[in-house]
Amino acid sequence: MDNELQIYIDGKFYPKSEAKVSVYDHGFLYGDGVFEGIRAYNGMVFKLKEHIDRLYRSAHAIMLNVPLTKQEMIQAVIDTLRQNQMKDAYIRLIVSRGIGDLGLDPRKCPKATVIVIADLINVKAGDAQETGITTIFSWIKRNPVDATTHEIKSLNYLNSILAKIEANAYGADEAMCLESNGYIAEGVGENVFITKNGELFTPPTSTGALSGITAEVVAEIATKLGIKVNITNLTPFMLFTADEAFFTGTAMEMVPIREVNKRLIGNGKPGPVTKMLMAEFHKVISDPTQGIKI
Ligand code: PXG
């Protein structure tokens, strides 16, 4: 197939149908590895440096030696996009522990595997940005910070997947994840914000949430607009009684939340603060200075 996607694996390109890793790779056997989800908009890889920095922080936390320098990793992403002649893409960057034996000891894996996939973005639920989405609190507590915390963007996403299964089972669009004390941590793959009396509130990463790059961008936009951003523990009650709520993430961008466990948030429609931030967010992602050119 001529127009098959070309996938980067350890410095070489393979057509999608031939892009494979060993069943002995500890990323597959144990979820031992780290990843990033990145987007390219109109020939610019949005916040690429920030994503690469986070990838290396995750790798450092699990004592995974990335076989490329940060600059080489940036180049691998750019090369993959050029190879596929892509200007708009969803990029998945994966560094797994690599091939070992069937035991879990990472010392048996001499070299990490590096994979870059650039694919088309699967735009979620069409009009979600206009109508907002429904959520439920999942009974599965977020991984604690002294365990496989989501501060590390590891290949171990079963915690998020279990929460997503609950959302699917109850017919909600997305799940809301609580940490072990009952505070709100984040969504399954997105950070959460609420607004109350014109101010923004978002949980700290000490709930075990990922330090989101989209969340950081939105917080900067808010600050510039004179909207106060408070990083504080959020209870389910605070979400039920918020004026507005929304998720942020690379894949979803910004999506209003209209319902949680059947309670409407505000009047159930995207509110003025959310709408204003969404409009500014769309300006930022179309600004070529906000990332690295392909
Ligand atoms: N929390 C977690 C646990 C995440 O995995 C975010 C927040 C948002 O972070 P950014 O930096 O993207 O603003 C993520 C991001 C998907 C998908 O398909 C999203 C993520 C991972 C895997 C899949 O929506 N992560």
mmCIF file of C-alpha atoms and ligand atoms in Angstrom:
data_model
loop_
_atom_site.group_PDB
_atom_site.id
_atom_site.type_symbol
_atom_site.label_atom_id
_atom_site.label_comp_id
_atom_site.label_asym_id
_atom_site.label_seq_id
_atom_site.Cartn_x
_atom_site.Cartn_y
_atom_site.Cartn_z
ATOM 1 C CA MET A 1 0.000 0.000 0.000
ATOM 2 C CA ASP A 2 1.530 3.269 -1.180
ATOM 3 C CA ASN A 3 -0.141 5.599 1.249
ATOM 4 C CA GLU A 4 0.273 3.424 4.315
ATOM 5 C CA LEU A 5 1.372 5.337 7.448
ATOM 6 C CA GLN A 6 5.066 5.094 8.182
ATOM 7 C CA ILE A 7 5.903 4.359 11.819
ATOM 8 C CA TYR A 8 9.241 5.200 13.426
ATOM 9 C CA ILE A 9 10.788 2.359 15.463
ATOM 10 C CA ASP A 10 14.358 2.769 16.774
ATOM 11 C CA GLY A 11 15.510 5.013 13.949
ATOM 12 C CA LYS A 12 13.835 3.244 11.017
ATOM 13 C CA PHE A 13 10.483 3.634 9.301
ATOM 14 C CA TYR A 14 8.086 0.726 8.791
ATOM 15 C CA PRO A 15 4.702 0.689 7.056
ATOM 16 C CA LYS A 16 1.888 0.482 9.629
ATOM 17 C CA SER A 17 1.118 -3.162 8.757
ATOM 18 C CA GLU A 18 4.734 -4.123 9.434
ATOM 19 C CA ALA A 19 5.382 -1.880 12.439
ATOM 20 C CA LYS A 20 5.697 -4.413 15.259
ATOM 21 C CA VAL A 21 7.440 -4.858 18.593
ATOM 22 C CA SER A 22 8.576 -8.079 20.250
ATOM 23 C CA VAL A 23 6.224 -9.937 22.606
ATOM 24 C CA TYR A 24 9.245 -9.895 24.960
ATOM 25 C CA ASP A 25 9.198 -6.082 25.111
ATOM 26 C CA HIS A 26 8.497 -5.126 28.730
ATOM 27 C CA GLY A 27 6.235 -2.341 27.531
ATOM 28 C CA PHE A 28 3.930 -5.128 26.351
ATOM 29 C CA LEU A 29 4.637 -7.665 29.127
ATOM 30 C CA TYR A 30 4.442 -5.237 32.075
ATOM 31 C CA GLY A 31 3.358 -1.787 30.902
ATOM 32 C CA ASP A 32 6.951 -0.793 31.682
ATOM 33 C CA GLY A 33 7.585 2.410 29.753
ATOM 34 C CA VAL A 34 6.451 5.981 29.264
ATOM 35 C CA PHE A 35 4.631 7.906 26.551
ATOM 36 C CA GLU A 36 3.363 11.245 25.286
ATOM 37 C CA GLY A 37 0.357 12.301 23.215
ATOM 38 C CA ILE A 38 1.150 15.406 21.149
ATOM 39 C CA ARG A 39 -0.657 17.325 18.404
ATOM 40 C CA ALA A 40 0.477 19.090 15.295
ATOM 41 C CA TYR A 41 -1.619 21.971 14.007
ATOM 42 C CA ASN A 42 -1.043 23.388 10.552
ATOM 43 C CA GLY A 43 2.649 22.491 10.310
ATOM 44 C CA MET A 44 3.519 23.253 13.960
ATOM 45 C CA VAL A 45 4.012 20.650 16.696
ATOM 46 C CA PHE A 46 2.230 22.260 19.619
ATOM 47 C CA LYS A 47 4.360 22.592 22.789
ATOM 48 C CA LEU A 48 6.740 19.891 21.541
ATOM 49 C CA LYS A 49 9.570 20.931 23.906
ATOM 50 C CA GLU A 50 7.222 20.770 26.887
ATOM 51 C CA HIS A 51 6.053 17.269 25.891
ATOM 52 C CA ILE A 52 9.640 16.072 25.423
ATOM 53 C CA ASP A 53 10.608 17.494 28.830
ATOM 54 C CA ARG A 54 7.689 15.687 30.445
ATOM 55 C CA LEU A 55 8.609 12.423 28.673
ATOM 56 C CA TYR A 56 12.122 12.606 30.095
ATOM 57 C CA ARG A 57 10.807 13.443 33.574
ATOM 58 C CA SER A 58 8.565 10.349 33.434
ATOM 59 C CA ALA A 59 11.509 8.255 32.206
ATOM 60 C CA HIS A 60 13.722 9.602 35.009
ATOM 61 C CA ALA A 61 11.112 8.653 37.619
ATOM 62 C CA ILE A 62 11.079 5.021 36.442
ATOM 63 C CA MET A 63 14.885 4.932 35.895
ATOM 64 C CA LEU A 64 14.464 4.369 32.177
ATOM 65 C CA ASN A 65 17.425 5.400 30.095
ATOM 66 C CA VAL A 66 16.153 7.059 26.905
ATOM 67 C CA PRO A 67 18.637 6.188 24.130
ATOM 68 C CA LEU A 68 18.199 9.578 22.359
ATOM 69 C CA THR A 69 19.005 13.102 23.481
ATOM 70 C CA LYS A 70 16.044 15.481 23.762
ATOM 71 C CA GLN A 71 17.146 17.154 20.532
ATOM 72 C CA GLU A 72 17.300 13.777 18.733
ATOM 73 C CA MET A 73 13.854 12.941 20.079
ATOM 74 C CA ILE A 74 12.462 16.244 18.738
ATOM 75 C CA GLN A 75 14.059 15.389 15.385
ATOM 76 C CA ALA A 76 12.503 11.892 15.406
ATOM 77 C CA VAL A 77 9.056 13.468 15.813
ATOM 78 C CA ILE A 78 9.698 15.997 13.034
ATOM 79 C CA ASP A 79 11.137 13.287 10.730
ATOM 80 C CA THR A 80 8.074 11.092 11.276
ATOM 81 C CA LEU A 81 5.725 13.932 10.350
ATOM 82 C CA ARG A 82 7.794 14.770 7.262
ATOM 83 C CA GLN A 83 7.972 11.109 6.246
ATOM 84 C CA ASN A 84 4.161 11.036 6.283
ATOM 85 C CA GLN A 85 3.763 14.545 4.842
ATOM 86 C CA MET A 86 1.531 15.459 7.743
ATOM 87 C CA LYS A 87 0.736 18.994 8.903
ATOM 88 C CA ASP A 88 -2.049 18.084 11.309
ATOM 89 C CA ALA A 89 -1.631 14.964 13.387
ATOM 90 C CA TYR A 90 -1.978 13.179 16.674
ATOM 91 C CA ILE A 91 1.488 11.978 17.640
ATOM 92 C CA ARG A 92 2.116 9.111 20.026
ATOM 93 C CA LEU A 93 5.651 8.936 21.355
ATOM 94 C CA ILE A 94 6.484 5.748 23.266
ATOM 95 C CA VAL A 95 9.647 4.709 25.075
ATOM 96 C CA SER A 96 9.359 1.207 26.454
ATOM 97 C CA ARG A 97 11.861 -0.665 28.615
ATOM 98 C CA GLY A 98 12.669 -2.792 25.575
ATOM 99 C CA ILE A 99 13.209 -6.493 25.034
ATOM 100 C CA GLY A 100 13.988 -8.609 28.094
ATOM 101 C CA ASP A 101 13.146 -12.051 29.410
ATOM 102 C CA LEU A 102 9.872 -13.158 30.992
ATOM 103 C CA GLY A 103 10.931 -11.956 34.434
ATOM 104 C CA LEU A 104 10.057 -8.398 35.399
ATOM 105 C CA ASP A 105 13.617 -7.290 36.229
ATOM 106 C CA PRO A 106 14.341 -4.267 33.980
ATOM 107 C CA ARG A 107 18.081 -5.008 34.164
ATOM 108 C CA LYS A 108 17.363 -7.770 31.648
ATOM 109 C CA CYS A 109 16.343 -5.154 29.077
ATOM 110 C CA PRO A 110 19.562 -3.716 27.625
ATOM 111 C CA LYS A 111 17.983 -1.113 25.338
ATOM 112 C CA ALA A 112 14.788 0.929 25.420
ATOM 113 C CA THR A 113 12.508 0.845 22.360
ATOM 114 C CA VAL A 114 11.528 4.231 20.868
ATOM 115 C CA ILE A 115 8.375 4.490 18.747
ATOM 116 C CA VAL A 116 6.792 7.512 17.063
ATOM 117 C CA ILE A 117 3.352 7.174 15.504
ATOM 118 C CA ALA A 118 1.799 10.110 13.653
ATOM 119 C CA ASP A 119 -1.831 9.447 12.854
ATOM 120 C CA LEU A 120 -4.950 11.420 12.147
ATOM 121 C CA ILE A 121 -6.749 12.775 15.165
ATOM 122 C CA ASN A 122 -9.904 10.878 15.936
ATOM 123 C CA VAL A 123 -12.141 13.851 16.715
ATOM 124 C CA LYS A 124 -14.280 12.885 19.648
ATOM 125 C CA ALA A 125 -18.053 13.151 19.847
ATOM 126 C CA GLY A 126 -18.332 15.789 17.088
ATOM 127 C CA ASP A 127 -20.154 18.628 18.804
ATOM 128 C CA ALA A 128 -18.854 17.972 22.362
ATOM 129 C CA GLN A 129 -17.160 21.382 22.418
ATOM 130 C CA GLU A 130 -20.554 23.043 21.775
ATOM 131 C CA THR A 131 -22.881 20.854 23.860
ATOM 132 C CA GLY A 132 -20.578 19.687 26.657
ATOM 133 C CA ILE A 133 -20.214 16.112 27.872
ATOM 134 C CA THR A 134 -21.639 13.964 30.654
ATOM 135 C CA THR A 135 -19.480 12.412 33.373
ATOM 136 C CA ILE A 136 -19.762 10.035 36.317
ATOM 137 C CA PHE A 137 -17.570 9.527 39.373
ATOM 138 C CA SER A 138 -15.882 6.177 39.023
ATOM 139 C CA TRP A 139 -15.547 3.928 42.105
ATOM 140 C CA ILE A 140 -11.944 3.171 41.121
ATOM 141 C CA LYS A 141 -9.631 5.447 43.095
ATOM 142 C CA ARG A 142 -6.747 7.119 41.288
ATOM 143 C CA ASN A 143 -3.413 5.356 41.763
ATOM 144 C CA PRO A 144 -1.865 6.879 44.891
ATOM 145 C CA VAL A 145 1.141 9.201 44.672
ATOM 146 C CA ASP A 146 3.253 6.598 46.503
ATOM 147 C CA ALA A 147 2.406 3.981 43.872
ATOM 148 C CA THR A 148 1.932 4.079 40.084
ATOM 149 C CA THR A 149 0.856 7.725 40.208
ATOM 150 C CA HIS A 150 -0.444 9.419 37.066
ATOM 151 C CA GLU A 151 2.135 12.154 37.634
ATOM 152 C CA ILE A 152 4.248 9.650 35.683
ATOM 153 C CA LYS A 153 2.899 9.268 32.156
ATOM 154 C CA SER A 154 3.596 5.543 32.151
ATOM 155 C CA LEU A 155 2.300 2.797 29.875
ATOM 156 C CA ASN A 156 0.269 1.564 32.831
ATOM 157 C CA TYR A 157 -3.181 2.986 32.093
ATOM 158 C CA LEU A 158 -5.376 0.244 33.525
ATOM 159 C CA ASN A 159 -6.544 2.650 36.249
ATOM 160 C CA SER A 160 -7.873 5.038 33.591
ATOM 161 C CA ILE A 161 -9.267 2.193 31.497
ATOM 162 C CA LEU A 162 -11.223 0.789 34.477
ATOM 163 C CA ALA A 163 -12.725 4.245 35.034
ATOM 164 C CA LYS A 164 -13.555 4.541 31.328
ATOM 165 C CA ILE A 165 -15.276 1.122 31.458
ATOM 166 C CA GLU A 166 -17.498 2.468 34.275
ATOM 167 C CA ALA A 167 -18.381 5.547 32.212
ATOM 168 C CA ASN A 168 -19.199 3.318 29.226
ATOM 169 C CA ALA A 169 -21.277 0.959 31.383
ATOM 170 C CA TYR A 170 -23.365 3.848 32.733
ATOM 171 C CA GLY A 171 -23.723 5.627 29.407
ATOM 172 C CA ALA A 172 -21.640 8.664 30.368
ATOM 173 C CA ASP A 173 -19.172 10.269 27.979
ATOM 174 C CA GLU A 174 -16.264 10.330 30.416
ATOM 175 C CA ALA A 175 -15.306 9.326 33.962
ATOM 176 C CA MET A 176 -14.199 11.598 36.791
ATOM 177 C CA CYS A 177 -11.412 10.058 38.884
ATOM 178 C CA LEU A 178 -11.209 10.608 42.656
ATOM 179 C CA GLU A 179 -8.085 10.088 44.748
ATOM 180 C CA SER A 180 -8.062 8.014 47.924
ATOM 181 C CA ASN A 181 -9.236 10.872 50.180
ATOM 182 C CA GLY A 182 -12.217 11.529 47.931
ATOM 183 C CA TYR A 183 -10.916 14.681 46.245
ATOM 184 C CA ILE A 184 -11.213 15.027 42.489
ATOM 185 C CA ALA A 185 -7.979 14.128 40.686
ATOM 186 C CA GLU A 186 -8.737 14.372 36.959
ATOM 187 C CA GLY A 187 -10.555 12.640 34.109
ATOM 188 C CA VAL A 188 -9.219 9.419 32.557
ATOM 189 C CA GLY A 189 -6.874 11.334 30.242
ATOM 190 C CA GLU A 190 -7.670 14.980 30.898
ATOM 191 C CA ASN A 191 -7.362 17.569 33.656
ATOM 192 C CA VAL A 192 -10.396 19.181 35.221
ATOM 193 C CA PHE A 193 -11.285 22.789 36.008
ATOM 194 C CA ILE A 194 -14.343 24.376 37.625
ATOM 195 C CA THR A 195 -15.381 28.000 37.759
ATOM 196 C CA LYS A 196 -17.069 29.710 40.697
ATOM 197 C CA ASN A 197 -17.831 33.429 40.837
ATOM 198 C CA GLY A 198 -15.601 34.086 37.828
ATOM 199 C CA GLU A 199 -12.507 32.311 39.212
ATOM 200 C CA LEU A 200 -10.933 29.042 38.073
ATOM 201 C CA PHE A 201 -10.175 26.118 40.371
ATOM 202 C CA THR A 202 -8.167 23.008 39.500
ATOM 203 C CA PRO A 203 -6.723 20.204 41.652
ATOM 204 C CA PRO A 204 -2.997 20.015 42.475
ATOM 205 C CA THR A 205 -0.917 17.163 41.014
ATOM 206 C CA SER A 206 -0.590 15.859 44.607
ATOM 207 C CA THR A 207 -3.945 14.145 43.943
ATOM 208 C CA GLY A 208 -1.949 11.879 41.597
ATOM 209 C CA ALA A 209 -3.001 13.782 38.457
ATOM 210 C CA LEU A 210 -0.748 14.409 35.487
ATOM 211 C CA SER A 211 0.714 17.891 35.121
ATOM 212 C CA GLY A 212 -1.214 18.616 31.921
ATOM 213 C CA ILE A 213 0.294 20.735 29.187
ATOM 214 C CA THR A 214 -3.130 21.833 27.927
ATOM 215 C CA ALA A 215 -4.091 22.736 31.516
ATOM 216 C CA GLU A 216 -0.960 24.861 31.781
ATOM 217 C CA VAL A 217 -1.807 26.672 28.526
ATOM 218 C CA VAL A 218 -5.388 27.317 29.691
ATOM 219 C CA ALA A 219 -4.191 28.563 33.091
ATOM 220 C CA GLU A 220 -1.804 30.989 31.346
ATOM 221 C CA ILE A 221 -4.601 32.247 29.094
ATOM 222 C CA ALA A 222 -6.858 32.754 32.110
ATOM 223 C CA THR A 223 -4.189 34.653 34.020
ATOM 224 C CA LYS A 224 -3.611 36.932 31.001
ATOM 225 C CA LEU A 225 -7.346 37.624 30.861
ATOM 226 C CA GLY A 226 -7.310 38.571 34.551
ATOM 227 C CA ILE A 227 -9.105 35.397 35.685
ATOM 228 C CA LYS A 228 -7.688 34.095 38.964
ATOM 229 C CA VAL A 229 -6.517 30.458 38.837
ATOM 230 C CA ASN A 230 -6.679 28.603 42.166
ATOM 231 C CA ILE A 231 -4.888 25.281 42.565
ATOM 232 C CA THR A 232 -6.760 23.576 45.356
ATOM 233 C CA ASN A 233 -8.418 20.334 46.418
ATOM 234 C CA LEU A 234 -11.848 19.971 44.836
ATOM 235 C CA THR A 235 -14.608 17.939 46.458
ATOM 236 C CA PRO A 236 -17.443 16.297 44.526
ATOM 237 C CA PHE A 237 -19.760 18.881 46.155
ATOM 238 C CA MET A 238 -17.680 21.717 44.688
ATOM 239 C CA LEU A 239 -18.122 20.176 41.234
ATOM 240 C CA PHE A 240 -21.885 19.619 41.708
ATOM 241 C CA THR A 241 -22.322 23.269 42.682
ATOM 242 C CA ALA A 242 -19.792 24.828 40.283
ATOM 243 C CA ASP A 243 -20.936 27.551 37.884
ATOM 244 C CA GLU A 244 -19.065 25.833 35.036
ATOM 245 C CA ALA A 245 -16.687 22.918 34.545
ATOM 246 C CA PHE A 246 -14.468 21.689 31.734
ATOM 247 C CA PHE A 247 -11.793 19.164 30.850
ATOM 248 C CA THR A 248 -8.464 19.941 29.173
ATOM 249 C CA GLY A 249 -6.227 17.529 27.270
ATOM 250 C CA THR A 250 -4.203 17.186 24.105
ATOM 251 C CA ALA A 251 -6.784 14.988 22.384
ATOM 252 C CA MET A 252 -9.954 16.744 23.648
ATOM 253 C CA GLU A 253 -8.474 20.256 23.796
ATOM 254 C CA MET A 254 -11.103 22.013 25.975
ATOM 255 C CA VAL A 255 -14.481 20.381 26.492
ATOM 256 C CA PRO A 256 -17.272 21.718 28.715
ATOM 257 C CA ILE A 257 -18.740 19.291 31.273
ATOM 258 C CA ARG A 258 -22.501 19.611 31.454
ATOM 259 C CA GLU A 259 -23.380 16.857 33.902
ATOM 260 C CA VAL A 260 -21.852 14.770 36.671
ATOM 261 C CA ASN A 261 -23.718 11.766 38.130
ATOM 262 C CA LYS A 262 -26.917 13.232 36.633
ATOM 263 C CA ARG A 263 -26.481 16.618 38.378
ATOM 264 C CA LEU A 264 -26.467 19.479 35.890
ATOM 265 C CA ILE A 265 -23.532 21.833 36.188
ATOM 266 C CA GLY A 266 -24.764 25.425 36.124
ATOM 267 C CA ASN A 267 -27.575 25.518 33.583
ATOM 268 C CA GLY A 268 -26.124 22.534 31.686
ATOM 269 C CA LYS A 269 -24.787 24.718 28.876
ATOM 270 C CA PRO A 270 -21.209 25.863 28.277
ATOM 271 C CA GLY A 271 -20.819 29.011 30.381
ATOM 272 C CA PRO A 272 -19.257 32.380 29.532
ATOM 273 C CA VAL A 273 -15.852 31.757 31.178
ATOM 274 C CA THR A 274 -15.464 28.377 29.437
ATOM 275 C CA LYS A 275 -16.501 29.858 26.085
ATOM 276 C CA MET A 276 -14.116 32.772 26.394
ATOM 277 C CA LEU A 277 -11.203 30.465 27.318
ATOM 278 C CA MET A 278 -12.065 28.100 24.444
ATOM 279 C CA ALA A 279 -12.007 30.972 21.955
ATOM 280 C CA GLU A 280 -8.590 32.110 23.236
ATOM 281 C CA PHE A 281 -7.310 28.515 23.254
ATOM 282 C CA HIS A 282 -8.149 28.198 19.559
ATOM 283 C CA LYS A 283 -6.104 31.331 18.871
ATOM 284 C CA VAL A 284 -3.111 29.896 20.757
ATOM 285 C CA ILE A 285 -3.094 26.574 18.846
ATOM 286 C CA SER A 286 -3.097 28.441 15.555
ATOM 287 C CA ASP A 287 -0.146 30.607 16.632
ATOM 288 C CA PRO A 288 3.014 29.197 14.962
ATOM 289 C CA THR A 289 5.225 30.491 17.798
ATOM 290 C CA GLN A 290 3.603 28.061 20.245
ATOM 291 C CA GLY A 291 5.513 25.026 19.071
ATOM 292 C CA ILE A 292 8.142 23.679 16.696
ATOM 293 C CA LYS A 293 7.810 23.925 12.928
ATOM 294 C CA ILE A 294 7.708 20.662 10.949
HETATM 295 N N1 PXG B 1 -4.252 13.392 32.700
HETATM 296 C C1 PXG B 1 -3.850 12.203 32.215
HETATM 297 C C2 PXG B 1 -3.813 11.020 33.098
HETATM 298 C C3 PXG B 1 -3.479 12.104 30.857
HETATM 299 O O1 PXG B 1 -3.059 10.938 30.374
HETATM 300 C C4 PXG B 1 -3.963 14.469 30.597
HETATM 301 C C5 PXG B 1 -4.304 14.501 31.946
HETATM 302 C C6 PXG B 1 -3.960 15.750 29.813
HETATM 303 O O2 PXG B 1 -2.616 16.175 29.621
HETATM 304 P P1 PXG B 1 -2.167 17.043 28.376
HETATM 305 O O3 PXG B 1 -0.728 17.276 28.608
HETATM 306 O O4 PXG B 1 -2.443 16.202 27.147
HETATM 307 O O5 PXG B 1 -2.961 18.282 28.402
HETATM 308 C C7 PXG B 1 -3.557 13.252 30.022
HETATM 309 C C8 PXG B 1 -3.230 13.178 28.561
HETATM 310 C C9 PXG B 1 -6.748 10.342 24.739
HETATM 311 C C10 PXG B 1 -5.547 10.184 25.601
HETATM 312 O O6 PXG B 1 -6.868 9.576 23.770
HETATM 313 C C11 PXG B 1 -5.083 11.218 26.392
HETATM 314 C C12 PXG B 1 -3.950 11.019 27.213
HETATM 315 C C13 PXG B 1 -3.374 9.794 27.191
HETATM 316 C C14 PXG B 1 -3.847 8.790 26.412
HETATM 317 C C15 PXG B 1 -4.919 8.970 25.590
HETATM 318 O O7 PXG B 1 -7.572 11.207 25.035
HETATM 319 N N2 PXG B 1 -3.405 11.922 28.029
#
